[in-house]
Amino acid sequence: ETEDSKEKLCKMIELMDGFKASKVLFTASKLRVFDVLRSSKTGELQAEDVAQEIKASMKGTERLLEACVSLGLLQRTGKQYANTAMSRHFLLSDGPLSLQGYIQHCNELVWPLFTHLETAVREGTNQHEKAFGKTSNNLFQDAYYSRHEVKLRFMKAMHSIARVSGRDVATAFDLSKYKTACDLGGCTGAMAYEFAKAHPGLSVTMFDLPKVIEMSGHFRPHDADDRVSFVAGDFFKDELPKADVYILARILHDWSDEKVHILLSKIAKACSPGCAVLVSEIFLDEDRKGPSRGLLQALSMTEGRQRSASEYSLLLKSHGFTAAQVKHTHNLLDAILCVTE
Ligand code: SAM
């Protein structure tokens, strides 16, 4: 009984303090603490050297570093602080699996939205206007892409998640019988390059809004594969590129069922028999009791919603796509492959 209640208390404390831990991660990342430690000759620094490098107070820096140690983000031997394996893996700005872009997005965009959660719940709306003082019906075109630095930050966030989860999504199914793919709303192309890498016989067209496509050079990998090409357009209005497989990675959750139907019917029209649609999202459990990652994300959504694999397959079925396989990747994104008869 006492063990059990202690466990419950620990869980409560963890929940009450969760926002502080998140903000410690965001702040250490923004102040480039992990990069500064990595760049030092020995990979270790004392608090006062870190303070000097990040141009912050000694007192504040020491508190931040100590909090990071307690969260497993840093380690300390004597007076020397160093990165842990986890921070080396995910928190260096130029690492292949860097989550920096997504962390900055959480800090600058999602955090302000969540400070208005109570109003969001009362009104059933996203609090973008309250947090950023802008009215917008189209989040992408008007809110995310109207200012260059906001667009770049959003794209870096998408890029980091796509790089961490892309390989698992790209290898989730045997796509060897397909020659061409179109990644609709492919953003920086990170996912498209993963598909090209995983499938030597596949050419991938990356389709996104013109303001996104104009940035593709910025995100081009050093060893860019020339089987990936870029096409600008609006997937609700413009003709879609022809392809054997249409990839929708983190697209459908942004839209209402009504908009999803518009998009899927356009894809169905562009498809010939044997074509496939690959949807990658966080799949909710069928009873909608988890994963909390997906349900927490839903709280700051505008017109979209989180769905389970069977909800996605039902939407696809109404456009003639039959669910062939579902893959829970145990990475950030799951995937479902549907085929036309
Ligand atoms: N698929 C990428 C991934 O998984 O990393 C990016 C997902 S991001 C949440 C949604 C993408 O859809 C953005 O790149 C956005 O520019 C694109 N998008 C939104 N509306 C669009 C439209 N009407 N036509 C084409 N692309 C659109």
PDB file of N, CA and C and ligand atoms in Angstrom, residues 140-141 145 154 158 162 183-187 191 207-209 212 233-236 249-251 253-255 333, ligand 1:
ATOM      1  N   PHE A 140      -0.311  27.003 -42.892  1.00  0.00           N
ATOM      2  CA  PHE A 140       0.962  26.885 -43.602  1.00  0.00           C
ATOM      3  C   PHE A 140       1.289  28.161 -44.356  1.00  0.00           C
ATOM      4  N   GLN A 141       0.387  28.539 -45.269  1.00  0.00           N
ATOM      5  CA  GLN A 141       0.705  29.658 -46.151  1.00  0.00           C
ATOM      6  C   GLN A 141       0.792  30.972 -45.381  1.00  0.00           C
ATOM      7  N   TYR A 145       4.648  30.280 -43.273  1.00  0.00           N
ATOM      8  CA  TYR A 145       5.513  30.613 -44.405  1.00  0.00           C
ATOM      9  C   TYR A 145       5.540  32.081 -44.775  1.00  0.00           C
ATOM     10  N   PHE A 154      10.344  26.100 -39.007  1.00  0.00           N
ATOM     11  CA  PHE A 154       9.383  25.011 -39.186  1.00  0.00           C
ATOM     12  C   PHE A 154      10.003  23.894 -40.035  1.00  0.00           C
ATOM     13  N   MET A 158      10.670  19.882 -39.133  1.00  0.00           N
ATOM     14  CA  MET A 158      10.199  18.737 -39.924  1.00  0.00           C
ATOM     15  C   MET A 158      11.389  17.872 -40.342  1.00  0.00           C
ATOM     16  N   ALA A 162      12.008  13.937 -39.639  1.00  0.00           N
ATOM     17  CA  ALA A 162      12.078  13.060 -40.817  1.00  0.00           C
ATOM     18  C   ALA A 162      13.398  12.298 -40.852  1.00  0.00           C
ATOM     19  N   ASP A 183       6.239  12.040 -52.921  1.00  0.00           N
ATOM     20  CA  ASP A 183       6.104  12.372 -51.508  1.00  0.00           C
ATOM     21  C   ASP A 183       5.339  13.690 -51.410  1.00  0.00           C
ATOM     22  N   LEU A 184       4.041  13.581 -51.110  1.00  0.00           N
ATOM     23  CA  LEU A 184       3.180  14.769 -51.079  1.00  0.00           C
ATOM     24  C   LEU A 184       3.376  15.525 -49.763  1.00  0.00           C
ATOM     25  N   GLY A 185       3.706  16.811 -49.849  1.00  0.00           N
ATOM     26  CA  GLY A 185       4.011  17.592 -48.647  1.00  0.00           C
ATOM     27  C   GLY A 185       5.306  17.111 -48.038  1.00  0.00           C
ATOM     28  N   GLY A 186       6.282  16.862 -48.885  1.00  0.00           N
ATOM     29  CA  GLY A 186       7.554  16.243 -48.439  1.00  0.00           C
ATOM     30  C   GLY A 186       8.503  17.201 -47.749  1.00  0.00           C
ATOM     31  N   CYS A 187       8.157  18.482 -47.721  1.00  0.00           N
ATOM     32  CA  CYS A 187       8.904  19.512 -46.982  1.00  0.00           C
ATOM     33  C   CYS A 187      10.361  19.628 -47.435  1.00  0.00           C
ATOM     34  N   MET A 191      12.649  12.853 -46.134  1.00  0.00           N
ATOM     35  CA  MET A 191      11.974  11.548 -46.230  1.00  0.00           C
ATOM     36  C   MET A 191      12.175  10.974 -47.639  1.00  0.00           C
ATOM     37  N   PHE A 207       6.851  16.762 -53.594  1.00  0.00           N
ATOM     38  CA  PHE A 207       5.858  17.785 -53.969  1.00  0.00           C
ATOM     39  C   PHE A 207       5.513  18.616 -52.737  1.00  0.00           C
ATOM     40  N   ASP A 208       5.622  19.930 -52.860  1.00  0.00           N
ATOM     41  CA  ASP A 208       5.226  20.785 -51.731  1.00  0.00           C
ATOM     42  C   ASP A 208       4.931  22.185 -52.266  1.00  0.00           C
ATOM     43  N   LEU A 209       4.491  23.065 -51.386  1.00  0.00           N
ATOM     44  CA  LEU A 209       4.163  24.441 -51.783  1.00  0.00           C
ATOM     45  C   LEU A 209       5.406  25.156 -52.322  1.00  0.00           C
ATOM     46  N   VAL A 212       8.148  26.324 -50.058  1.00  0.00           N
ATOM     47  CA  VAL A 212       8.951  25.253 -49.444  1.00  0.00           C
ATOM     48  C   VAL A 212       9.977  24.749 -50.455  1.00  0.00           C
ATOM     49  N   GLY A 233       3.731  22.930 -55.922  1.00  0.00           N
ATOM     50  CA  GLY A 233       2.294  22.991 -56.184  1.00  0.00           C
ATOM     51  C   GLY A 233       1.490  22.887 -54.901  1.00  0.00           C
ATOM     52  N   ASP A 234       0.179  23.037 -55.055  1.00  0.00           N
ATOM     53  CA  ASP A 234      -0.745  22.943 -53.928  1.00  0.00           C
ATOM     54  C   ASP A 234      -1.529  21.639 -54.101  1.00  0.00           C
ATOM     55  N   PHE A 235      -1.410  20.726 -53.140  1.00  0.00           N
ATOM     56  CA  PHE A 235      -2.026  19.405 -53.371  1.00  0.00           C
ATOM     57  C   PHE A 235      -3.561  19.412 -53.311  1.00  0.00           C
ATOM     58  N   PHE A 236      -4.146  20.527 -52.880  1.00  0.00           N
ATOM     59  CA  PHE A 236      -5.610  20.612 -52.931  1.00  0.00           C
ATOM     60  C   PHE A 236      -6.099  21.172 -54.273  1.00  0.00           C
ATOM     61  N   ALA A 249       3.361  11.530 -45.470  1.00  0.00           N
ATOM     62  CA  ALA A 249       3.987  11.422 -44.151  1.00  0.00           C
ATOM     63  C   ALA A 249       3.650  12.661 -43.337  1.00  0.00           C
ATOM     64  N   ARG A 250       2.960  12.466 -42.251  1.00  0.00           N
ATOM     65  CA  ARG A 250       2.540  13.555 -41.360  1.00  0.00           C
ATOM     66  C   ARG A 250       1.758  14.627 -42.116  1.00  0.00           C
ATOM     67  N   ILE A 251       0.892  14.211 -43.011  1.00  0.00           N
ATOM     68  CA  ILE A 251       0.054  15.141 -43.757  1.00  0.00           C
ATOM     69  C   ILE A 251      -1.386  15.062 -43.261  1.00  0.00           C
ATOM     70  N   HIS A 253      -2.949  14.122 -40.595  1.00  0.00           N
ATOM     71  CA  HIS A 253      -3.365  14.561 -39.253  1.00  0.00           C
ATOM     72  C   HIS A 253      -3.632  16.072 -39.199  1.00  0.00           C
ATOM     73  N   ASP A 254      -3.097  16.807 -40.184  1.00  0.00           N
ATOM     74  CA  ASP A 254      -3.295  18.257 -40.194  1.00  0.00           C
ATOM     75  C   ASP A 254      -4.687  18.665 -40.676  1.00  0.00           C
ATOM     76  N   TRP A 255      -5.443  17.725 -41.244  1.00  0.00           N
ATOM     77  CA  TRP A 255      -6.671  18.113 -41.943  1.00  0.00           C
ATOM     78  C   TRP A 255      -7.907  17.385 -41.421  1.00  0.00           C
ATOM     79  N   LEU A 333       7.216   7.586 -35.979  1.00  0.00           N
ATOM     80  CA  LEU A 333       6.079   7.487 -36.896  1.00  0.00           C
ATOM     81  C   LEU A 333       5.796   6.042 -37.297  1.00  0.00           C
TER      82      LEU A 333
HETATM   83  N1  SAM B   1       6.051  15.029 -44.977  1.00  0.00           N
HETATM   84  C1  SAM B   1       7.009  15.800 -44.222  1.00  0.00           C
HETATM   85  C2  SAM B   1       7.565  14.968 -43.094  1.00  0.00           C
HETATM   86  O1  SAM B   1       6.947  13.987 -42.694  1.00  0.00           O
HETATM   87  O2  SAM B   1       8.630  15.328 -42.595  1.00  0.00           O
HETATM   88  C3  SAM B   1       6.461  17.141 -43.729  1.00  0.00           C
HETATM   89  C4  SAM B   1       5.187  17.118 -42.930  1.00  0.00           C
HETATM   90  S1  SAM B   1       4.619  18.733 -42.472  1.00  0.00           S
HETATM   91  C5  SAM B   1       3.703  18.402 -41.004  1.00  0.00           C
HETATM   92  C6  SAM B   1       3.326  19.100 -43.640  1.00  0.00           C
HETATM   93  C7  SAM B   1       3.822  19.491 -45.015  1.00  0.00           C
HETATM   94  O3  SAM B   1       2.714  19.654 -45.908  1.00  0.00           O
HETATM   95  C8  SAM B   1       4.600  20.798 -45.039  1.00  0.00           C
HETATM   96  O4  SAM B   1       5.826  20.619 -45.676  1.00  0.00           O
HETATM   97  C9  SAM B   1       3.680  21.727 -45.824  1.00  0.00           C
HETATM   98  O5  SAM B   1       4.379  22.715 -46.560  1.00  0.00           O
HETATM   99  C10 SAM B   1       2.957  20.769 -46.728  1.00  0.00           C
HETATM  100  N2  SAM B   1       1.692  21.317 -47.221  1.00  0.00           N
HETATM  101  C11 SAM B   1       0.709  21.908 -46.486  1.00  0.00           C
HETATM  102  N3  SAM B   1      -0.300  22.276 -47.276  1.00  0.00           N
HETATM  103  C12 SAM B   1       0.050  21.929 -48.538  1.00  0.00           C
HETATM  104  C13 SAM B   1      -0.596  22.050 -49.803  1.00  0.00           C
HETATM  105  N4  SAM B   1      -1.801  22.618 -49.899  1.00  0.00           N
HETATM  106  N5  SAM B   1       0.040  21.558 -50.891  1.00  0.00           N
HETATM  107  C14 SAM B   1       1.277  20.991 -50.792  1.00  0.00           C
HETATM  108  N6  SAM B   1       1.922  20.839 -49.616  1.00  0.00           N
HETATM  109  C15 SAM B   1       1.320  21.310 -48.509  1.00  0.00           C
END
